[in-house]
Coordinates of C-alpha atoms in Angstrom, one line a residue:
M1 CA 0.0 0.0 0.0
T2 CA 1.4 3.4 -0.9
A3 CA 1.6 5.9 1.9
P4 CA -0.1 9.2 1.6
T5 CA 2.1 12.0 0.2
K6 CA 1.4 15.5 1.5
T7 CA 2.4 18.1 -1.0
R8 CA 1.7 21.4 0.7
R9 CA 0.5 22.3 4.2
A10 CA 0.3 25.6 6.0
K11 CA -1.4 26.2 9.4
K12 CA -3.0 23.3 11.3
S13 CA -6.5 24.3 10.2
A14 CA -5.6 25.5 6.7
P15 CA -6.5 23.4 3.6
Y16 CA -3.7 21.4 2.0
L17 CA -3.2 19.0 -0.9
A18 CA -2.3 15.4 -0.3
Q19 CA -2.1 12.2 -2.4
L20 CA -4.4 9.6 -0.7
D21 CA -5.4 6.0 -1.5
P22 CA -9.1 6.2 -2.7
R23 CA -9.8 2.8 -1.1
E24 CA -9.1 4.2 2.3
L25 CA -11.4 7.2 1.9
V26 CA -14.7 7.1 3.7
A27 CA -18.0 8.0 2.0
H28 CA -19.9 10.8 3.6
P29 CA -22.9 9.5 5.6
T30 CA -25.2 12.2 4.3
N31 CA -24.0 12.1 0.7
L32 CA -26.7 14.0 -1.3
R33 CA -26.2 12.0 -4.5
T34 CA -27.9 8.7 -3.7
K35 CA -26.8 6.9 -6.9
L36 CA -23.3 7.0 -8.3
G37 CA -24.5 5.9 -11.7
D38 CA -22.5 4.0 -14.3
L39 CA -18.7 4.4 -13.6
T40 CA -17.4 2.5 -16.6
E41 CA -16.3 5.5 -18.7
L42 CA -15.0 7.5 -15.7
R43 CA -13.0 4.4 -14.6
A44 CA -11.4 4.0 -18.0
S45 CA -10.5 7.7 -18.1
I46 CA -9.0 7.6 -14.6
A47 CA -7.0 4.4 -15.4
A48 CA -5.6 6.2 -18.5
S49 CA -4.9 9.7 -17.2
G50 CA -5.4 9.6 -13.5
V51 CA -7.7 11.9 -11.5
L52 CA -7.1 15.4 -12.8
Q53 CA -9.2 17.3 -10.3
A54 CA -8.7 16.9 -6.6
L55 CA -11.3 15.5 -4.3
T56 CA -12.4 17.4 -1.2
V57 CA -12.0 15.5 2.0
V58 CA -12.3 16.2 5.7
P59 CA -10.4 14.6 8.6
E60 CA -13.0 12.7 10.6
D61 CA -12.7 9.9 13.2
G62 CA -9.1 9.2 12.4
G63 CA -9.7 8.9 8.7
M64 CA -10.5 11.0 5.7
R65 CA -14.2 11.5 4.8
I66 CA -15.2 12.5 1.3
V67 CA -17.2 15.7 0.9
A68 CA -16.9 16.1 -2.9
G69 CA -15.7 13.4 -5.3
H70 CA -17.6 10.2 -4.4
R71 CA -17.8 9.1 -8.1
R72 CA -14.1 9.8 -8.7
A73 CA -13.1 7.9 -5.6
A74 CA -15.3 4.9 -6.4
A75 CA -14.1 4.8 -10.1
A76 CA -10.4 5.0 -9.0
A77 CA -10.9 2.3 -6.4
E78 CA -12.5 0.0 -9.0
A79 CA -9.7 0.6 -11.5
I80 CA -7.1 -0.3 -8.8
E81 CA -8.9 -3.5 -7.8
A82 CA -9.4 -4.5 -11.5
G83 CA -5.6 -4.1 -12.2
E84 CA -6.2 -1.3 -14.6
W85 CA -4.0 1.2 -12.8
P86 CA -0.8 2.0 -14.7
D87 CA 2.3 0.1 -13.6
G88 CA 4.8 2.0 -11.5
T89 CA 2.2 4.7 -10.7
P90 CA 1.3 5.4 -7.0
T91 CA -2.3 4.2 -6.4
T92 CA -3.3 7.5 -5.0
V93 CA -5.6 10.4 -6.0
P94 CA -5.1 14.1 -5.3
C95 CA -7.2 15.4 -2.4
L96 CA -7.8 18.8 -1.0
V97 CA -7.9 18.2 2.8
R98 CA -10.1 20.6 4.7
P99 CA -9.3 20.5 8.4
D100 CA -11.2 23.8 8.8
M101 CA -14.4 21.9 8.0
E102 CA -13.8 19.1 10.6
G103 CA -16.9 18.7 12.8
L104 CA -18.8 21.4 10.8
A105 CA -21.6 19.3 9.3
P106 CA -23.6 22.2 7.8
S107 CA -20.5 23.5 5.9
Q108 CA -19.9 20.0 4.6
V109 CA -23.5 19.7 3.3
V110 CA -23.3 23.2 1.7
A111 CA -20.0 22.1 0.0
M112 CA -21.7 19.0 -1.4
L113 CA -24.6 21.0 -2.7
I114 CA -22.4 23.5 -4.5
E115 CA -19.9 21.0 -5.9
N116 CA -22.6 18.7 -7.2
D117 CA -24.7 21.5 -8.8
Q118 CA -21.6 22.7 -10.6
R119 CA -21.3 19.2 -12.2
A120 CA -24.3 17.0 -13.2
D121 CA -27.3 18.6 -11.5
L122 CA -28.7 16.9 -8.5
T123 CA -32.2 15.7 -8.7
E124 CA -34.8 18.0 -7.2
S125 CA -35.4 15.5 -4.3
E126 CA -31.6 15.2 -3.6
R127 CA -31.3 19.0 -3.5
A128 CA -34.4 19.2 -1.2
N129 CA -32.8 16.6 1.1
G130 CA -29.7 18.7 1.3
Y131 CA -31.6 21.8 2.3
A132 CA -33.6 19.7 4.8
Q133 CA -30.3 18.6 6.4
L134 CA -29.2 22.2 6.7
E135 CA -32.6 23.1 8.4
L136 CA -31.9 20.4 11.0
F137 CA -28.6 22.1 11.7
G138 CA -30.5 25.3 12.5
L139 CA -30.1 27.2 9.3
D140 CA -33.1 29.1 8.1
V141 CA -34.2 29.6 4.5
A142 CA -32.4 32.9 4.2
E143 CA -29.1 31.5 5.4
I144 CA -29.4 28.4 3.2
A145 CA -30.0 30.6 0.2
R146 CA -27.0 32.8 1.1
R147 CA -24.6 29.9 1.6
T148 CA -25.7 28.0 -1.6
G149 CA -26.1 31.0 -3.9
R150 CA -29.8 30.2 -4.5
T151 CA -32.8 32.4 -4.1
Q152 CA -35.0 32.1 -1.1
V153 CA -38.0 31.2 -3.3
H154 CA -36.0 28.3 -4.8
V155 CA -35.0 27.0 -1.3
K156 CA -38.6 27.3 0.0
S157 CA -40.0 25.4 -3.0
A158 CA -37.4 22.7 -2.7
L159 CA -38.2 22.2 1.0
K160 CA -41.9 22.2 0.2
L161 CA -41.4 19.4 -2.3
K162 CA -40.6 17.0 0.7
T163 CA -44.1 17.6 2.1
L164 CA -46.0 16.8 -1.2
G165 CA -45.5 13.1 -1.2
D166 CA -43.9 10.5 -3.5
V167 CA -45.9 11.3 -6.6
A168 CA -44.8 14.9 -6.6
T169 CA -41.2 13.9 -5.9
E170 CA -41.0 11.4 -8.7
A171 CA -42.5 14.0 -11.1
A172 CA -39.9 16.6 -10.0
D173 CA -37.0 14.2 -10.4
S174 CA -38.2 13.2 -13.9
G175 CA -38.4 16.8 -15.0
K176 CA -42.1 16.9 -15.4
L177 CA -42.5 19.2 -12.4
T178 CA -40.5 22.4 -11.8
L179 CA -39.9 24.0 -8.4
E180 CA -42.0 26.9 -9.8
D181 CA -44.9 24.4 -10.1
V182 CA -44.3 23.1 -6.6
A183 CA -45.3 26.5 -5.2
A184 CA -48.7 26.2 -7.1
L185 CA -49.2 22.7 -5.7
E186 CA -48.8 23.8 -2.1
E187 CA -52.5 24.5 -1.6
F188 CA -53.3 20.9 -2.6
E189 CA -50.9 19.2 -0.1
D190 CA -53.9 18.4 2.2
D191 CA -55.7 16.7 -0.7
P192 CA -53.7 13.6 -1.9
K193 CA -56.4 12.7 -4.4
A194 CA -56.3 16.1 -6.1
M195 CA -52.5 15.9 -6.1
E196 CA -52.7 12.6 -7.8
R197 CA -55.2 13.9 -10.4
I198 CA -52.9 16.8 -11.2
L199 CA -49.7 14.8 -11.6
K200 CA -51.1 11.7 -13.2
G201 CA -49.9 11.2 -16.8
V202 CA -48.5 14.8 -17.3
E203 CA -45.5 15.2 -19.6
S204 CA -44.4 18.8 -18.8
G205 CA -44.9 21.8 -16.6
W206 CA -47.7 23.1 -18.9
G207 CA -49.6 19.9 -18.3
V208 CA -49.3 20.4 -14.5
R209 CA -50.6 24.0 -14.9
H210 CA -53.7 22.9 -16.9
R211 CA -54.5 20.4 -14.1
V212 CA -53.9 23.0 -11.4
Q213 CA -56.2 25.4 -13.0
E214 CA -59.0 22.8 -13.2
E215 CA -58.5 21.8 -9.6
K216 CA -58.6 25.4 -8.4
R217 CA -61.9 25.9 -10.1
K218 CA -63.3 22.8 -8.5
R219 CA -62.1 23.9 -5.1
E220 CA -63.6 27.3 -5.5
D221 CA -66.9 25.8 -6.5
K222 CA -66.9 23.5 -3.5
S223 CA -66.1 26.3 -1.1
A224 CA -68.9 28.5 -2.4
T225 CA -71.3 25.6 -2.2
E226 CA -70.4 24.9 1.4
T227 CA -70.9 28.6 2.3
L228 CA -74.3 28.7 0.6
T229 CA -75.4 25.4 2.3
E230 CA -74.6 26.8 5.8
E231 CA -76.6 30.0 5.1
L232 CA -79.6 28.1 3.8
T233 CA -79.6 25.6 6.6
A234 CA -79.5 28.4 9.2
A235 CA -82.5 30.0 7.5
G236 CA -84.5 26.8 7.7
V237 CA -84.2 25.8 4.0
R238 CA -83.6 22.2 3.2
V239 CA -80.7 21.8 0.7
F240 CA -81.2 19.1 -1.9
K241 CA -78.4 17.4 -3.8
K242 CA -78.6 18.4 -7.4
P243 CA -80.4 15.7 -9.3
K244 CA -78.4 13.8 -11.9
D245 CA -80.3 15.2 -14.9
W246 CA -80.9 18.7 -13.5
P247 CA -82.7 20.7 -14.5
W248 CA -84.4 19.6 -17.8
N249 CA -84.9 15.9 -17.3
C250 CA -85.9 15.3 -13.7
Q251 CA -88.9 15.4 -11.5
M252 CA -87.7 18.3 -9.4
A253 CA -88.3 21.8 -10.8
K254 CA -87.5 25.4 -10.0
V255 CA -90.4 27.1 -8.2
E256 CA -89.8 30.2 -10.5
D257 CA -90.6 28.0 -13.4
L258 CA -94.0 26.8 -12.0
V259 CA -97.5 28.2 -12.0
D260 CA -100.6 27.0 -10.1
A261 CA -103.8 25.7 -11.6
D262 CA -105.0 29.2 -12.3
D263 CA -101.7 29.9 -14.2
Q264 CA -100.5 32.2 -11.4
P265 CA -96.8 32.4 -10.4
L266 CA -95.8 30.9 -7.1
D267 CA -94.4 32.9 -4.1
V268 CA -90.9 31.6 -3.9
E269 CA -90.1 33.1 -0.5
A270 CA -93.3 31.7 1.1
L271 CA -92.6 28.2 -0.1
K272 CA -88.9 27.8 0.5
T273 CA -89.3 26.4 4.0
V274 CA -92.5 24.3 3.3
E275 CA -92.3 20.5 3.3
G276 CA -91.5 19.2 -0.2
F277 CA -89.6 22.4 -1.1
G278 CA -86.0 23.3 -0.7
A279 CA -83.0 24.6 -2.6
V280 CA -80.5 23.3 -5.1
I281 CA -77.1 25.0 -5.6
E282 CA -75.9 25.4 -9.1
G283 CA -73.3 27.3 -11.1
S284 CA -69.5 27.2 -11.6
Y285 CA -66.3 29.3 -11.5
G286 CA -67.4 30.8 -8.1
N287 CA -70.7 32.0 -9.5
M288 CA -72.7 29.7 -7.4
R289 CA -76.4 30.4 -6.6
A290 CA -79.2 28.8 -4.7
V291 CA -82.6 28.2 -6.5
I292 CA -85.7 27.2 -4.6
V293 CA -87.2 24.0 -6.0
C294 CA -90.2 21.7 -5.6
E295 CA -89.5 18.0 -5.4
D296 CA -92.7 16.9 -7.1
P297 CA -94.6 19.7 -8.9
E298 CA -97.3 17.5 -10.4
A299 CA -98.2 16.1 -7.0
H300 CA -99.0 19.7 -5.9
G301 CA -101.0 20.5 -9.0
Y302 CA -98.4 22.8 -10.5
K303 CA -97.7 23.2 -14.2
R304 CA -94.2 23.8 -15.7
T305 CA -93.7 26.9 -17.8
K306 CA -90.3 25.9 -19.2
W307 CA -89.6 23.2 -21.7
T308 CA -88.8 19.8 -20.1
Q309 CA -87.9 16.3 -21.0
Y310 CA -89.3 14.8 -17.8
K311 CA -92.3 13.1 -19.5
S312 CA -90.1 11.3 -22.0
P313 CA -86.6 10.9 -20.5
A314 CA -85.6 7.6 -22.1
A315 CA -85.7 9.1 -25.6
K316 CA -83.6 12.1 -24.7
V317 CA -81.0 10.9 -22.3
A318 CA -78.4 10.7 -25.0
E319 CA -79.0 14.3 -26.0
E320 CA -78.8 15.6 -22.4
L321 CA -75.6 13.7 -21.9
K322 CA -74.1 15.3 -24.9
K323 CA -75.1 18.8 -23.6
R324 CA -73.5 18.1 -20.3
E325 CA -70.3 16.9 -21.9
A326 CA -70.2 20.0 -24.1
E327 CA -70.6 22.2 -21.1
E328 CA -67.9 20.3 -19.3
R329 CA -65.6 20.7 -22.3
R330 CA -66.3 24.4 -22.5
Q331 CA -65.3 24.7 -18.8
K332 CA -62.1 22.8 -19.5
L333 CA -61.4 24.8 -22.6
A334 CA -61.9 28.0 -20.4
D335 CA -59.4 26.5 -17.9
A336 CA -57.0 25.8 -20.8
G337 CA -57.5 29.4 -22.1
E338 CA -56.1 30.8 -18.8
V339 CA -53.0 28.8 -19.2
R340 CA -52.7 29.5 -22.9
R341 CA -52.8 33.2 -22.3
R342 CA -49.9 32.9 -19.9
F343 CA -48.0 31.0 -22.6
L344 CA -48.6 33.7 -25.2
V345 CA -47.2 36.4 -22.8
E346 CA -44.2 34.3 -22.0
K347 CA -43.5 33.5 -25.6
W348 CA -44.1 36.8 -27.3
G349 CA -44.3 39.3 -24.5
S350 CA -40.8 40.9 -25.1
A351 CA -39.6 43.2 -27.8
K352 CA -37.1 40.7 -29.1
A353 CA -39.6 37.8 -29.3
A354 CA -42.3 40.0 -30.9
K355 CA -40.1 40.5 -34.0
A356 CA -40.7 36.9 -35.1
L357 CA -44.4 37.7 -35.7
L358 CA -44.0 41.2 -37.2
V359 CA -44.4 40.3 -40.8
D360 CA -47.5 38.1 -40.1
A361 CA -49.0 41.0 -38.0
M362 CA -48.4 43.5 -40.8
R363 CA -50.0 41.2 -43.3
A364 CA -53.0 40.7 -41.1
A365 CA -53.4 44.4 -40.6
V366 CA -53.4 45.0 -44.4
V367 CA -55.5 42.0 -45.5
M368 CA -58.1 41.9 -42.6
P369 CA -57.9 45.1 -40.5
G370 CA -61.2 44.3 -38.8
F371 CA -59.5 41.3 -37.1
F372 CA -57.8 43.6 -34.7
D373 CA -61.1 45.3 -33.5
R374 CA -61.9 42.7 -30.8
C375 CA -58.5 42.2 -29.1
E376 CA -58.6 42.7 -25.3
E377 CA -56.7 45.8 -24.1
E378 CA -55.6 44.0 -20.9
M379 CA -53.9 41.3 -22.9
V380 CA -52.4 43.8 -25.3
A381 CA -50.8 45.6 -22.3
A382 CA -49.4 42.4 -21.0
L383 CA -47.8 41.5 -24.3
A384 CA -46.6 45.0 -25.1
G385 CA -45.2 45.6 -21.7
G386 CA -47.1 48.9 -21.2
D387 CA -50.1 51.0 -22.0
P388 CA -51.4 50.1 -25.4
R389 CA -52.7 53.6 -25.9
D390 CA -49.3 55.2 -26.1
G391 CA -49.1 54.5 -29.8
Q392 CA -49.7 58.2 -30.5
T393 CA -46.2 59.0 -29.4
A394 CA -44.4 55.7 -29.9
G395 CA -41.4 55.2 -32.1
I396 CA -41.1 52.6 -34.8
D397 CA -39.9 49.8 -32.5
R398 CA -42.7 50.5 -30.0
L399 CA -45.3 50.6 -32.8
N400 CA -44.0 47.2 -34.1
R401 CA -44.3 45.6 -30.7
L402 CA -47.8 47.1 -30.2
L403 CA -48.9 45.7 -33.6
V404 CA -47.7 42.2 -32.7
A405 CA -49.4 42.4 -29.3
R406 CA -52.7 43.3 -31.0
F407 CA -52.2 40.5 -33.5
V408 CA -51.6 37.9 -30.8
A409 CA -54.5 39.2 -28.6
A410 CA -56.8 39.2 -31.6
H411 CA -56.0 35.5 -32.3
E412 CA -56.6 34.6 -28.6
V413 CA -60.0 36.4 -28.5
N414 CA -61.0 34.6 -31.8
T415 CA -59.8 31.2 -30.3
A416 CA -61.6 31.8 -27.0
T417 CA -64.8 32.8 -28.9
V418 CA -64.9 29.6 -30.9
A419 CA -63.9 27.5 -27.9
A420 CA -66.9 28.9 -26.0
G421 CA -69.2 27.8 -28.8
R422 CA -70.0 31.3 -30.1
Y423 CA -70.0 32.4 -33.7
S424 CA -66.9 33.8 -35.3
N425 CA -66.6 34.7 -39.0
R426 CA -62.9 33.8 -38.7
E427 CA -63.3 30.4 -37.2
H428 CA -61.0 29.0 -39.9
L429 CA -58.0 30.8 -38.3
V430 CA -58.2 28.8 -35.0
L431 CA -56.7 25.6 -36.3
P432 CA -53.6 27.1 -37.9
W433 CA -53.2 29.3 -34.8
L434 CA -53.2 26.2 -32.4
D435 CA -50.8 24.4 -34.7
R436 CA -48.5 27.3 -34.5
L437 CA -48.6 27.4 -30.7
V438 CA -47.8 23.7 -30.5
A439 CA -44.9 24.2 -32.9
E440 CA -43.7 26.9 -30.5
G441 CA -43.7 24.6 -27.5
Y442 CA -47.2 24.8 -26.1
E443 CA -48.8 21.6 -24.8
L444 CA -52.5 21.3 -25.6
S445 CA -54.7 20.2 -22.6
E446 CA -56.8 17.1 -23.0
A447 CA -59.8 19.2 -23.9
E448 CA -57.8 21.2 -26.4
Q449 CA -56.5 18.0 -28.0
G450 CA -60.1 16.7 -28.6
W451 CA -61.2 20.1 -29.9
H452 CA -58.1 20.2 -32.2
A453 CA -59.0 16.8 -33.7
E454 CA -62.5 18.0 -34.4
L455 CA -61.2 21.2 -36.1
V456 CA -58.9 19.0 -38.3
E457 CA -61.9 16.9 -39.3
E458 CA -64.1 19.9 -40.0
E459 CA -61.4 21.5 -42.1
A460 CA -61.0 18.4 -44.2
E461 CA -64.7 18.2 -44.7
R462 CA -64.8 21.9 -45.7
Q463 CA -62.0 21.2 -48.3
R464 CA -63.9 18.2 -49.7
A465 CA -67.1 20.3 -50.0
M466 CA -65.2 23.1 -51.8
E467 CA -63.6 20.6 -54.2
E468 CA -67.0 19.0 -55.0
E469 CA -68.6 22.5 -55.5
D470 CA -65.8 23.5 -57.8
A471 CA -66.1 20.2 -59.8
E472 CA -69.9 20.7 -60.2
A473 CA -69.4 24.3 -61.2
A474 CA -66.9 23.4 -63.8
L475 CA -69.2 20.9 -65.5
E476 CA -71.9 23.6 -65.8
Y477 CA -69.9 25.8 -68.2
D478 CA -71.1 25.6 -71.8
D479 CA -69.0 26.2 -74.9
A480 CA -69.4 30.0 -74.7
E481 CA -68.4 30.1 -71.1
G482 CA -64.9 28.7 -71.5
Y483 CA -65.2 25.1 -72.6
V484 CA -65.3 23.3 -75.9
D485 CA -66.0 19.7 -76.7
D486 CA -63.5 17.5 -78.4
A487 CA -63.5 13.8 -79.2
E488 CA -62.4 12.8 -75.6
G489 CA -64.8 15.0 -73.7
V490 CA -64.5 18.6 -72.3
R491 CA -61.3 20.5 -72.3
P492 CA -60.7 24.0 -71.1
I493 CA -59.7 26.9 -73.5
E494 CA -56.3 28.2 -72.5
D495 CA -56.3 31.8 -71.4
V496 CA -54.1 34.3 -73.2
H497 CA -51.5 35.8 -70.9
L498 CA -50.5 39.4 -71.2
P499 CA -46.9 40.4 -70.8
E500 CA -45.5 40.9 -67.3
G501 CA -47.1 43.9 -65.7
D502 CA -50.3 43.6 -67.8
V503 CA -49.1 46.3 -70.3
E504 CA -50.5 46.7 -73.8
P505 CA -48.1 45.7 -76.7
A506 CA -46.1 48.8 -77.9
A507 CA -47.2 50.3 -81.3
E508 CA -44.9 50.2 -84.3
P509 CA -42.9 53.5 -84.5
D510 CA -43.9 56.0 -87.2
A511 CA -40.9 56.8 -89.4
D512 CA -42.2 60.3 -90.3
A513 CA -43.2 61.3 -86.8
E514 CA -41.0 63.6 -84.8
P515 CA -39.4 62.0 -81.7
E516 CA -41.2 62.7 -78.5
E517 CA -39.4 64.3 -75.6
A518 CA -38.2 61.7 -73.2
E519 CA -40.0 61.5 -69.9
P520 CA -37.7 61.9 -66.9
E521 CA -37.0 58.6 -65.1
A522 CA -38.9 58.0 -61.9
E523 CA -37.0 58.5 -58.7
V524 CA -35.7 55.3 -57.2
D525 CA -36.5 54.6 -53.6
P526 CA -33.1 54.5 -51.9
C527 CA -34.4 52.3 -49.2
P528 CA -36.9 49.9 -50.7
E529 CA -36.6 47.4 -47.9
A530 CA -35.7 49.4 -44.8
D531 CA -34.6 47.5 -41.7
L532 CA -37.2 48.3 -39.1
D533 CA -34.9 46.9 -36.4
A534 CA -32.3 49.5 -37.2
A535 CA -34.7 52.4 -36.3
E536 CA -33.8 54.7 -33.4
P537 CA -35.3 53.5 -30.1
D538 CA -38.3 55.5 -29.0
A539 CA -38.3 57.5 -25.8
K540 CA -40.1 54.8 -23.8
G541 CA -37.2 52.3 -24.3
D542 CA -39.1 49.5 -25.8
E543 CA -36.1 47.2 -25.9

């Protein structure tokens, strides 16, 4: 065995370099990296060239404990044991010995965090475990952030990850959940089922954000329902569970939609506490309301004033189911719309990013100026980074960015309008817009994926209809309208093309005519294709 060789040493507590046998080094008991991974390539490299970067070790319990370099030490030890170490070369590796860290467990953990993050990143759970160890040593979030060079928000999110359970930890380690998303999941840590619904099957942070938005809406609806239930119960009103086929295909009916035998409306306030009457809570997105209902209107001799399927439910169950699914899809598309708007601002909400859409925005402004009329000013402001009304005094760069912001906002309004099931004369723009977002990195929600498939099918059907219409119209032309018959059927008459520029052919010159005075040549635009990006920045500093 080769004895350790010290190469430089100063004070007793000062760090110094030493050559140590890697087989005698002791792994740190709280090593953050739980898996060393495949050491084959590293072992071959060390056997050929040695360890080029010193390990960091601390004198502990009569030996040397590794703080940084566990993989290098393990690979070197394997190479020695396998007989791969070069002949005549000491079986040692360079080590930076840190007596100043002896007995200072927090400093050792901080060193491991920093050293590993400068190499292959730790997993989120490994990093969280390191922060948790530092907490146990009495360091608060601010001190951990200071020592590791991270932000306090980052440290808080990493520590919070440890409380969210195995499903969240696995998603974070696989890269499907960022620490930014961890903060959004914090409000669901008391609801494991909601957490599982959010994280199940997602492929990226955008998928998590879609699910979070849906769960937030459900939680808001549940909270509003509980509040209304308490208020109604305190007032002596019985609260019914909303029937499965409410309100158009069930026995129960709203009192406001009933009349008595004399066709007189009923007194809702007088009946709400009477036996056989009560309330049902309906609505969504926090807009919950209580409606007073009668359990069995026909038994009381009341007549319904609103259309109902109650008398023939079997024949119309399928239609009602379709309506409910459509409403649920609209709600999910509305949830997705909130996430999609954030994507648009992140993607094109800077002056540099907006340039990528400038030509398309200009073309839309020329070809269909009315498209910009319905864009939301709030979204324009978010995309343009300021008041959209400052175009009166803006320079060229600012105007370009405002134009792109209105272009994107107009597309989003058009997309949201069609998603909500409302009419838009530019519905055909939705499919290519969604395709563009996907190409730019946006992940469609489950509801958007289904909607996108329908749009693709509708577009294909529209194209087929247009082709059939064109074919039928072509067959209706007679000989005088552009077609002649030949032996093989109908063939089109070829059009006569004018010279380029649609100019009339020049007349033959008259030999006896006096020459006309030449017209002065038109001035040539010195900058036919000016570089808009080279314009002077405006006073507001758009860049």
